[in-house]
């Protein structure tokens, strides 16, 4: 479903990704880990076309992300992205945050979009908060809304960039639980995280990055069994 082939990328003179290759099959859960600054975040931004690549190829569901003919906004709309800092629209309620893109980009009617939002809020345990504003929610609650918002676009895959790193410890599990349920439902997921317990329990594969290179790409069991 997602193929990364020999991808390299620099910011100016700084090489950030060097010859990275990996592939994620439909329904597969891949955790990406490695030290800060190793290129994890850049790699997933390249996968949904938020950042251009200098060399190599990224193919998502048969479409090459870097092709000039590729409709990037359309492709990006099919990949759900969840960031470290939830990035909800502060002036909109929870429901408005979730329904905005489906109404604007997928031309859903408001009624359809609200119905779907309610279902998704139920799924992330936030159905009692539909009319709240983000500022009145905890970090964990905001992140669960951000996940619901991404799911509202009916994505073919979900990318998570350190989704629990900005959370207080007691909120981390409520977000990881939602992600675990999503994984069990068969969603294709790439998750950048330092939560090795989550990786061990949920990931099919672990990719380890260091200084812009993928230095290991192993089935989860092998990754954790190493000396
Ligand atoms: P990680 O997610 O593993 O912490 P990043 O992908 O965020 O790593 O960053 C990899 C390297 O690229 C770091 O050295 C970072 O400072 C640099 N970098 C990231 N984004 C930019 C940018 N927009 N411009 C210049 N350098 C960047
Ligand atoms: P993350 O690893 O989660 O991306 P960072 O703090 O590394 O978090 O980056 C936050 C933002 O700043 C990102 O959008 C990244 O592209 C940008 N960034 C990171 N390093 C640099 C840099 N050296 N120069 C310019 N932008 C950067």
PDB file of C-alpha atoms and ligand atoms in Angstrom:
ATOM      1  CA  UNK A   1       0.000   0.000   0.000  1.00  0.00           C
ATOM      2  CA  UNK A   2       2.901   2.385   0.794  1.00  0.00           C
ATOM      3  CA  UNK A   3       6.312   1.915  -0.802  1.00  0.00           C
ATOM      4  CA  UNK A   4       9.363   4.018  -0.022  1.00  0.00           C
ATOM      5  CA  UNK A   5      12.219   3.368  -2.452  1.00  0.00           C
ATOM      6  CA  UNK A   6      15.730   4.765  -2.006  1.00  0.00           C
ATOM      7  CA  UNK A   7      14.454   8.100  -0.734  1.00  0.00           C
ATOM      8  CA  UNK A   8      16.923  10.857   0.055  1.00  0.00           C
ATOM      9  CA  UNK A   9      16.214  14.377   1.154  1.00  0.00           C
ATOM     10  CA  UNK A  10      18.172  17.427   2.294  1.00  0.00           C
ATOM     11  CA  UNK A  11      17.190  20.699   3.849  1.00  0.00           C
ATOM     12  CA  UNK A  12      19.674  23.026   2.163  1.00  0.00           C
ATOM     13  CA  UNK A  13      23.094  21.518   2.792  1.00  0.00           C
ATOM     14  CA  UNK A  14      21.816  19.245   5.571  1.00  0.00           C
ATOM     15  CA  UNK A  15      21.126  15.650   4.541  1.00  0.00           C
ATOM     16  CA  UNK A  16      18.089  14.487   6.532  1.00  0.00           C
ATOM     17  CA  UNK A  17      17.178  11.214   4.765  1.00  0.00           C
ATOM     18  CA  UNK A  18      19.674   8.931   3.037  1.00  0.00           C
ATOM     19  CA  UNK A  19      18.608   6.067   0.777  1.00  0.00           C
ATOM     20  CA  UNK A  20      15.552   5.054   2.845  1.00  0.00           C
ATOM     21  CA  UNK A  21      13.518   2.075   1.657  1.00  0.00           C
ATOM     22  CA  UNK A  22      10.608   0.298   3.292  1.00  0.00           C
ATOM     23  CA  UNK A  23       7.124  -0.901   2.455  1.00  0.00           C
ATOM     24  CA  UNK A  24       3.871  -1.069   4.381  1.00  0.00           C
ATOM     25  CA  UNK A  25       1.236  -3.584   3.349  1.00  0.00           C
ATOM     26  CA  UNK A  26      -2.497  -3.061   3.693  1.00  0.00           C
ATOM     27  CA  UNK A  27      -3.528  -3.496   7.325  1.00  0.00           C
ATOM     28  CA  UNK A  28       0.048  -3.489   8.547  1.00  0.00           C
ATOM     29  CA  UNK A  29       1.129  -1.513  11.628  1.00  0.00           C
ATOM     30  CA  UNK A  30       4.658  -0.134  11.464  1.00  0.00           C
ATOM     31  CA  UNK A  31       6.286   1.718  14.342  1.00  0.00           C
ATOM     32  CA  UNK A  32       9.140   4.064  13.451  1.00  0.00           C
ATOM     33  CA  UNK A  33      11.566   4.855  16.242  1.00  0.00           C
ATOM     34  CA  UNK A  34      15.052   6.250  16.701  1.00  0.00           C
ATOM     35  CA  UNK A  35      16.807   9.195  18.283  1.00  0.00           C
ATOM     36  CA  UNK A  36      15.570  12.757  18.033  1.00  0.00           C
ATOM     37  CA  UNK A  37      16.639  14.329  14.743  1.00  0.00           C
ATOM     38  CA  UNK A  38      17.077  10.970  12.968  1.00  0.00           C
ATOM     39  CA  UNK A  39      14.515  11.876  10.284  1.00  0.00           C
ATOM     40  CA  UNK A  40      11.390  10.025  11.467  1.00  0.00           C
ATOM     41  CA  UNK A  41       9.116  13.011  11.200  1.00  0.00           C
ATOM     42  CA  UNK A  42      10.556  14.027   7.822  1.00  0.00           C
ATOM     43  CA  UNK A  43      10.026  10.513   6.468  1.00  0.00           C
ATOM     44  CA  UNK A  44       6.322  10.504   7.244  1.00  0.00           C
ATOM     45  CA  UNK A  45       5.884  14.061   5.971  1.00  0.00           C
ATOM     46  CA  UNK A  46       7.414  12.886   2.691  1.00  0.00           C
ATOM     47  CA  UNK A  47       4.981   9.959   2.540  1.00  0.00           C
ATOM     48  CA  UNK A  48       1.958  12.211   2.457  1.00  0.00           C
ATOM     49  CA  UNK A  49       3.653  14.794   0.276  1.00  0.00           C
ATOM     50  CA  UNK A  50       3.967  17.491   2.932  1.00  0.00           C
ATOM     51  CA  UNK A  51       7.688  17.586   2.095  1.00  0.00           C
ATOM     52  CA  UNK A  52       9.218  16.990  -1.357  1.00  0.00           C
ATOM     53  CA  UNK A  53      11.968  14.393  -1.796  1.00  0.00           C
ATOM     54  CA  UNK A  54      15.252  14.849  -3.671  1.00  0.00           C
ATOM     55  CA  UNK A  55      15.742  11.290  -4.872  1.00  0.00           C
ATOM     56  CA  UNK A  56      13.943   7.962  -4.907  1.00  0.00           C
ATOM     57  CA  UNK A  57      10.261   7.201  -5.125  1.00  0.00           C
ATOM     58  CA  UNK A  58       7.267   7.017  -2.790  1.00  0.00           C
ATOM     59  CA  UNK A  59       4.161   5.203  -4.005  1.00  0.00           C
ATOM     60  CA  UNK A  60       0.909   5.330  -2.038  1.00  0.00           C
ATOM     61  CA  UNK A  61      -1.899   3.054  -3.168  1.00  0.00           C
ATOM     62  CA  UNK A  62      -0.463   2.928  -6.691  1.00  0.00           C
ATOM     63  CA  UNK A  63       0.098   6.685  -6.976  1.00  0.00           C
ATOM     64  CA  UNK A  64       3.605   8.147  -7.034  1.00  0.00           C
ATOM     65  CA  UNK A  65       3.649  10.980  -4.523  1.00  0.00           C
ATOM     66  CA  UNK A  66       6.321  12.983  -6.344  1.00  0.00           C
ATOM     67  CA  UNK A  67       4.839  12.815  -9.873  1.00  0.00           C
ATOM     68  CA  UNK A  68       4.024  16.249 -11.150  1.00  0.00           C
ATOM     69  CA  UNK A  69       0.679  14.965 -12.446  1.00  0.00           C
ATOM     70  CA  UNK A  70      -0.292  13.663  -9.016  1.00  0.00           C
ATOM     71  CA  UNK A  71      -3.033  15.642  -7.352  1.00  0.00           C
ATOM     72  CA  UNK A  72      -1.307  16.043  -4.002  1.00  0.00           C
ATOM     73  CA  UNK A  73      -4.199  17.543  -2.027  1.00  0.00           C
ATOM     74  CA  UNK A  74      -6.375  14.670  -3.225  1.00  0.00           C
ATOM     75  CA  UNK A  75      -3.790  12.059  -2.249  1.00  0.00           C
ATOM     76  CA  UNK A  76      -3.152  13.775   1.080  1.00  0.00           C
ATOM     77  CA  UNK A  77      -6.870  13.746   1.821  1.00  0.00           C
ATOM     78  CA  UNK A  78      -6.728   9.945   1.677  1.00  0.00           C
ATOM     79  CA  UNK A  79      -3.983   9.665   4.273  1.00  0.00           C
ATOM     80  CA  UNK A  80      -4.931  10.597   7.819  1.00  0.00           C
ATOM     81  CA  UNK A  81      -2.254  12.505   9.677  1.00  0.00           C
ATOM     82  CA  UNK A  82      -2.061  12.991  13.440  1.00  0.00           C
ATOM     83  CA  UNK A  83       0.573  15.332  14.849  1.00  0.00           C
ATOM     84  CA  UNK A  84       2.284  15.654  18.189  1.00  0.00           C
ATOM     85  CA  UNK A  85       0.427  18.889  18.893  1.00  0.00           C
ATOM     86  CA  UNK A  86      -3.181  18.154  18.092  1.00  0.00           C
ATOM     87  CA  UNK A  87      -3.680  21.164  15.807  1.00  0.00           C
ATOM     88  CA  UNK A  88      -7.428  21.346  16.164  1.00  0.00           C
ATOM     89  CA  UNK A  89      -9.050  24.547  14.926  1.00  0.00           C
ATOM     90  CA  UNK A  90      -9.433  26.523  18.183  1.00  0.00           C
ATOM     91  CA  UNK A  91     -12.446  28.575  17.128  1.00  0.00           C
ATOM     92  CA  UNK A  92     -14.480  25.497  16.169  1.00  0.00           C
ATOM     93  CA  UNK A  93     -16.321  22.975  18.303  1.00  0.00           C
ATOM     94  CA  UNK A  94     -15.317  19.327  18.307  1.00  0.00           C
ATOM     95  CA  UNK A  95     -18.065  18.489  15.805  1.00  0.00           C
ATOM     96  CA  UNK A  96     -17.155  21.423  13.562  1.00  0.00           C
ATOM     97  CA  UNK A  97     -13.504  20.342  13.601  1.00  0.00           C
ATOM     98  CA  UNK A  98     -14.493  16.874  12.422  1.00  0.00           C
ATOM     99  CA  UNK A  99     -17.101  17.861   9.831  1.00  0.00           C
ATOM    100  CA  UNK A 100     -15.236  20.728   8.135  1.00  0.00           C
ATOM    101  CA  UNK A 101     -13.113  18.722   5.693  1.00  0.00           C
ATOM    102  CA  UNK A 102     -15.780  16.142   4.789  1.00  0.00           C
ATOM    103  CA  UNK A 103     -18.204  18.971   3.969  1.00  0.00           C
ATOM    104  CA  UNK A 104     -15.642  21.065   2.048  1.00  0.00           C
ATOM    105  CA  UNK A 105     -13.542  18.387   0.367  1.00  0.00           C
ATOM    106  CA  UNK A 106     -15.832  15.360   0.118  1.00  0.00           C
ATOM    107  CA  UNK A 107     -19.011  17.403  -0.483  1.00  0.00           C
ATOM    108  CA  UNK A 108     -20.873  15.599   2.281  1.00  0.00           C
ATOM    109  CA  UNK A 109     -24.074  17.219   3.479  1.00  0.00           C
ATOM    110  CA  UNK A 110     -23.879  18.701   6.960  1.00  0.00           C
ATOM    111  CA  UNK A 111     -26.316  16.052   8.235  1.00  0.00           C
ATOM    112  CA  UNK A 112     -24.231  13.201   6.815  1.00  0.00           C
ATOM    113  CA  UNK A 113     -21.021  14.680   8.171  1.00  0.00           C
ATOM    114  CA  UNK A 114     -22.480  15.199  11.657  1.00  0.00           C
ATOM    115  CA  UNK A 115     -23.847  11.658  11.734  1.00  0.00           C
ATOM    116  CA  UNK A 116     -20.441  10.262  10.823  1.00  0.00           C
ATOM    117  CA  UNK A 117     -18.741  12.576  13.349  1.00  0.00           C
ATOM    118  CA  UNK A 118     -20.992  11.204  16.089  1.00  0.00           C
ATOM    119  CA  UNK A 119     -20.071   7.639  15.172  1.00  0.00           C
ATOM    120  CA  UNK A 120     -16.362   8.502  15.221  1.00  0.00           C
ATOM    121  CA  UNK A 121     -16.648  10.392  18.508  1.00  0.00           C
ATOM    122  CA  UNK A 122     -18.265   7.307  19.989  1.00  0.00           C
ATOM    123  CA  UNK A 123     -15.360   5.249  18.696  1.00  0.00           C
ATOM    124  CA  UNK A 124     -12.737   7.470  20.358  1.00  0.00           C
ATOM    125  CA  UNK A 125     -14.777   7.815  23.556  1.00  0.00           C
ATOM    126  CA  UNK A 126     -15.545  11.504  23.052  1.00  0.00           C
ATOM    127  CA  UNK A 127     -19.281  11.506  22.287  1.00  0.00           C
ATOM    128  CA  UNK A 128     -20.057  13.621  25.361  1.00  0.00           C
ATOM    129  CA  UNK A 129     -17.804  16.415  24.125  1.00  0.00           C
ATOM    130  CA  UNK A 130     -19.236  17.173  20.679  1.00  0.00           C
ATOM    131  CA  UNK A 131     -20.080  20.805  21.442  1.00  0.00           C
ATOM    132  CA  UNK A 132     -16.941  21.692  23.392  1.00  0.00           C
ATOM    133  CA  UNK A 133     -14.137  23.873  22.121  1.00  0.00           C
ATOM    134  CA  UNK A 134     -10.582  22.426  22.052  1.00  0.00           C
ATOM    135  CA  UNK A 135      -9.386  24.761  24.815  1.00  0.00           C
ATOM    136  CA  UNK A 136     -11.868  23.095  27.170  1.00  0.00           C
ATOM    137  CA  UNK A 137     -10.470  19.607  26.579  1.00  0.00           C
ATOM    138  CA  UNK A 138      -7.438  17.856  28.036  1.00  0.00           C
ATOM    139  CA  UNK A 139      -4.524  17.062  25.736  1.00  0.00           C
ATOM    140  CA  UNK A 140      -5.548  13.414  25.548  1.00  0.00           C
ATOM    141  CA  UNK A 141      -9.096  14.378  24.653  1.00  0.00           C
ATOM    142  CA  UNK A 142      -7.876  16.784  21.973  1.00  0.00           C
ATOM    143  CA  UNK A 143      -5.687  14.094  20.483  1.00  0.00           C
ATOM    144  CA  UNK A 144      -8.612  11.655  20.366  1.00  0.00           C
ATOM    145  CA  UNK A 145     -10.657  14.308  18.542  1.00  0.00           C
ATOM    146  CA  UNK A 146      -7.727  14.818  16.142  1.00  0.00           C
ATOM    147  CA  UNK A 147      -7.804  11.077  15.410  1.00  0.00           C
ATOM    148  CA  UNK A 148     -11.569  11.216  14.800  1.00  0.00           C
ATOM    149  CA  UNK A 149     -11.059  14.192  12.498  1.00  0.00           C
ATOM    150  CA  UNK A 150      -8.493  12.285  10.449  1.00  0.00           C
ATOM    151  CA  UNK A 151     -10.785   9.239  10.259  1.00  0.00           C
ATOM    152  CA  UNK A 152     -13.665  11.384   9.013  1.00  0.00           C
ATOM    153  CA  UNK A 153     -11.939  11.588   5.620  1.00  0.00           C
ATOM    154  CA  UNK A 154     -12.134   7.788   5.263  1.00  0.00           C
ATOM    155  CA  UNK A 155      -8.368   7.468   4.927  1.00  0.00           C
ATOM    156  CA  UNK A 156      -6.682   4.438   3.379  1.00  0.00           C
ATOM    157  CA  UNK A 157      -3.879   4.761   5.958  1.00  0.00           C
ATOM    158  CA  UNK A 158      -3.093   6.745   9.090  1.00  0.00           C
ATOM    159  CA  UNK A 159       0.243   8.384   9.880  1.00  0.00           C
ATOM    160  CA  UNK A 160       1.007   9.358  13.476  1.00  0.00           C
ATOM    161  CA  UNK A 161       3.918  11.655  14.379  1.00  0.00           C
ATOM    162  CA  UNK A 162       4.680  11.210  18.084  1.00  0.00           C
ATOM    163  CA  UNK A 163       0.989  11.368  18.987  1.00  0.00           C
ATOM    164  CA  UNK A 164       1.571  11.011  22.729  1.00  0.00           C
ATOM    165  CA  UNK A 165       4.790  12.996  23.179  1.00  0.00           C
ATOM    166  CA  UNK A 166       3.030  16.215  24.178  1.00  0.00           C
ATOM    167  CA  UNK A 167       0.683  14.494  26.648  1.00  0.00           C
ATOM    168  CA  UNK A 168       0.789  14.215  30.400  1.00  0.00           C
ATOM    169  CA  UNK A 169       1.578  10.618  31.394  1.00  0.00           C
ATOM    170  CA  UNK A 170      -1.950   9.848  32.604  1.00  0.00           C
ATOM    171  CA  UNK A 171      -3.372  10.699  29.169  1.00  0.00           C
ATOM    172  CA  UNK A 172      -1.001   8.640  27.094  1.00  0.00           C
ATOM    173  CA  UNK A 173      -2.873   5.375  27.514  1.00  0.00           C
ATOM    174  CA  UNK A 174      -6.255   6.773  26.512  1.00  0.00           C
ATOM    175  CA  UNK A 175      -4.734   7.756  23.161  1.00  0.00           C
ATOM    176  CA  UNK A 176      -2.759   4.524  22.746  1.00  0.00           C
ATOM    177  CA  UNK A 177      -5.958   2.561  23.467  1.00  0.00           C
ATOM    178  CA  UNK A 178      -7.761   4.339  20.625  1.00  0.00           C
ATOM    179  CA  UNK A 179      -4.823   3.631  18.312  1.00  0.00           C
ATOM    180  CA  UNK A 180      -4.742  -0.008  19.377  1.00  0.00           C
ATOM    181  CA  UNK A 181      -8.438  -0.390  18.584  1.00  0.00           C
ATOM    182  CA  UNK A 182      -7.869   1.225  15.201  1.00  0.00           C
ATOM    183  CA  UNK A 183      -5.056  -1.213  14.481  1.00  0.00           C
ATOM    184  CA  UNK A 184      -7.282  -4.132  15.471  1.00  0.00           C
ATOM    185  CA  UNK A 185      -9.925  -2.842  13.050  1.00  0.00           C
ATOM    186  CA  UNK A 186      -7.422  -3.339  10.228  1.00  0.00           C
ATOM    187  CA  UNK A 187      -6.287   0.238   9.590  1.00  0.00           C
ATOM    188  CA  UNK A 188      -2.909   0.575   7.874  1.00  0.00           C
ATOM    189  CA  UNK A 189      -0.761   2.642  10.225  1.00  0.00           C
ATOM    190  CA  UNK A 190       2.689   4.178  10.426  1.00  0.00           C
ATOM    191  CA  UNK A 191       3.398   5.411  13.928  1.00  0.00           C
ATOM    192  CA  UNK A 192       6.416   7.460  14.976  1.00  0.00           C
ATOM    193  CA  UNK A 193       6.635   6.912  18.709  1.00  0.00           C
ATOM    194  CA  UNK A 194       8.930   6.295  21.635  1.00  0.00           C
ATOM    195  CA  UNK A 195       6.236   4.139  23.284  1.00  0.00           C
ATOM    196  CA  UNK A 196       7.968   0.783  23.046  1.00  0.00           C
ATOM    197  CA  UNK A 197       5.195  -0.971  24.972  1.00  0.00           C
ATOM    198  CA  UNK A 198       2.788   0.040  22.209  1.00  0.00           C
ATOM    199  CA  UNK A 199       5.281  -1.117  19.580  1.00  0.00           C
ATOM    200  CA  UNK A 200       5.664  -4.477  21.254  1.00  0.00           C
ATOM    201  CA  UNK A 201       1.918  -5.034  21.648  1.00  0.00           C
ATOM    202  CA  UNK A 202       0.572  -3.571  18.425  1.00  0.00           C
ATOM    203  CA  UNK A 203       3.220  -3.229  15.720  1.00  0.00           C
ATOM    204  CA  UNK A 204       3.798  -5.828  13.036  1.00  0.00           C
ATOM    205  CA  UNK A 205       7.169  -4.285  12.244  1.00  0.00           C
ATOM    206  CA  UNK A 206       9.578  -1.843  13.819  1.00  0.00           C
ATOM    207  CA  UNK A 207      11.690   0.505  11.715  1.00  0.00           C
ATOM    208  CA  UNK A 208      14.670   2.042  13.509  1.00  0.00           C
ATOM    209  CA  UNK A 209      16.217   5.212  12.107  1.00  0.00           C
ATOM    210  CA  UNK A 210      19.553   6.808  12.880  1.00  0.00           C
ATOM    211  CA  UNK A 211      21.057   9.857  11.214  1.00  0.00           C
ATOM    212  CA  UNK A 212      18.624   9.777   8.322  1.00  0.00           C
ATOM    213  CA  UNK A 213      19.051   6.108   7.533  1.00  0.00           C
ATOM    214  CA  UNK A 214      16.788   3.145   8.166  1.00  0.00           C
ATOM    215  CA  UNK A 215      19.230   0.988  10.091  1.00  0.00           C
ATOM    216  CA  UNK A 216      16.757  -1.733  11.018  1.00  0.00           C
ATOM    217  CA  UNK A 217      13.396  -2.891   9.658  1.00  0.00           C
ATOM    218  CA  UNK A 218      12.301  -6.055  11.457  1.00  0.00           C
ATOM    219  CA  UNK A 219       9.226  -7.997  12.509  1.00  0.00           C
ATOM    220  CA  UNK A 220       8.350  -6.768  16.009  1.00  0.00           C
ATOM    221  CA  UNK A 221       9.274 -10.009  17.687  1.00  0.00           C
ATOM    222  CA  UNK A 222      12.756 -10.047  16.151  1.00  0.00           C
ATOM    223  CA  UNK A 223      13.276  -6.387  16.995  1.00  0.00           C
ATOM    224  CA  UNK A 224      12.702  -6.966  20.683  1.00  0.00           C
ATOM    225  CA  UNK A 225      14.478 -10.319  20.887  1.00  0.00           C
ATOM    226  CA  UNK A 226      17.844  -8.945  19.881  1.00  0.00           C
ATOM    227  CA  UNK A 227      20.644  -8.886  22.436  1.00  0.00           C
TER     228      UNK A 227
HETATM  229  P1  LIG B   1      12.910  13.247  14.100  1.00  0.00           P
HETATM  230  O1  LIG B   1      11.450  13.245  13.743  1.00  0.00           O
HETATM  231  O2  LIG B   1      13.542  11.897  14.035  1.00  0.00           O
HETATM  232  O3  LIG B   1      13.174  13.932  15.410  1.00  0.00           O
HETATM  233  P2  LIG B   1      13.106  15.159  12.011  1.00  0.00           P
HETATM  234  O4  LIG B   1      12.645  14.486  10.783  1.00  0.00           O
HETATM  235  O5  LIG B   1      12.166  16.084  12.700  1.00  0.00           O
HETATM  236  O6  LIG B   1      13.684  14.073  13.005  1.00  0.00           O
HETATM  237  O7  LIG B   1      14.411  15.982  11.695  1.00  0.00           O
HETATM  238  C1  LIG B   1      15.547  15.408  11.073  1.00  0.00           C
HETATM  239  C2  LIG B   1      16.588  16.490  10.876  1.00  0.00           C
HETATM  240  O8  LIG B   1      16.110  17.416   9.924  1.00  0.00           O
HETATM  241  C3  LIG B   1      16.895  17.284  12.121  1.00  0.00           C
HETATM  242  O9  LIG B   1      18.274  17.545  12.116  1.00  0.00           O
HETATM  243  C4  LIG B   1      16.089  18.561  11.943  1.00  0.00           C
HETATM  244  O10 LIG B   1      16.676  19.636  12.612  1.00  0.00           O
HETATM  245  C5  LIG B   1      16.116  18.719  10.449  1.00  0.00           C
HETATM  246  N1  LIG B   1      14.921  19.404   9.934  1.00  0.00           N
HETATM  247  C6  LIG B   1      13.650  19.008  10.086  1.00  0.00           C
HETATM  248  N2  LIG B   1      12.790  19.842   9.481  1.00  0.00           N
HETATM  249  C7  LIG B   1      13.564  20.799   8.934  1.00  0.00           C
HETATM  250  C8  LIG B   1      13.296  21.957   8.164  1.00  0.00           C
HETATM  251  N3  LIG B   1      12.040  22.298   7.817  1.00  0.00           N
HETATM  252  N4  LIG B   1      14.331  22.706   7.763  1.00  0.00           N
HETATM  253  C9  LIG B   1      15.604  22.366   8.091  1.00  0.00           C
HETATM  254  N5  LIG B   1      15.928  21.292   8.792  1.00  0.00           N
HETATM  255  C10 LIG B   1      14.925  20.509   9.216  1.00  0.00           C
HETATM  256  P1  LIG B   2       9.256  16.856  14.981  1.00  0.00           P
HETATM  257  O1  LIG B   2      10.459  15.967  15.137  1.00  0.00           O
HETATM  258  O2  LIG B   2       8.041  16.334  15.668  1.00  0.00           O
HETATM  259  O3  LIG B   2       9.007  17.293  13.572  1.00  0.00           O
HETATM  260  P2  LIG B   2      10.745  19.222  15.516  1.00  0.00           P
HETATM  261  O4  LIG B   2      10.830  20.072  16.729  1.00  0.00           O
HETATM  262  O5  LIG B   2      11.959  18.511  15.007  1.00  0.00           O
HETATM  263  O6  LIG B   2       9.569  18.193  15.783  1.00  0.00           O
HETATM  264  O7  LIG B   2      10.191  20.089  14.297  1.00  0.00           O
HETATM  265  C1  LIG B   2       9.105  20.950  14.447  1.00  0.00           C
HETATM  266  C2  LIG B   2       8.934  21.709  13.137  1.00  0.00           C
HETATM  267  O8  LIG B   2      10.086  22.514  12.859  1.00  0.00           O
HETATM  268  C3  LIG B   2       8.762  20.797  11.943  1.00  0.00           C
HETATM  269  O9  LIG B   2       7.794  21.331  11.059  1.00  0.00           O
HETATM  270  C4  LIG B   2      10.113  20.750  11.298  1.00  0.00           C
HETATM  271  O10 LIG B   2      10.028  20.550   9.901  1.00  0.00           O
HETATM  272  C5  LIG B   2      10.667  22.139  11.627  1.00  0.00           C
HETATM  273  N1  LIG B   2      12.111  22.087  11.850  1.00  0.00           N
HETATM  274  C6  LIG B   2      12.799  21.221  12.598  1.00  0.00           C
HETATM  275  N2  LIG B   2      14.119  21.474  12.566  1.00  0.00           N
HETATM  276  C7  LIG B   2      14.265  22.564  11.780  1.00  0.00           C
HETATM  277  C8  LIG B   2      15.386  23.328  11.365  1.00  0.00           C
HETATM  278  N3  LIG B   2      16.647  23.006  11.705  1.00  0.00           N
HETATM  279  N4  LIG B   2      15.164  24.390  10.567  1.00  0.00           N
HETATM  280  C9  LIG B   2      13.922  24.694  10.198  1.00  0.00           C
HETATM  281  N5  LIG B   2      12.816  24.015  10.551  1.00  0.00           N
HETATM  282  C10 LIG B   2      12.989  22.968  11.344  1.00  0.00           C
END
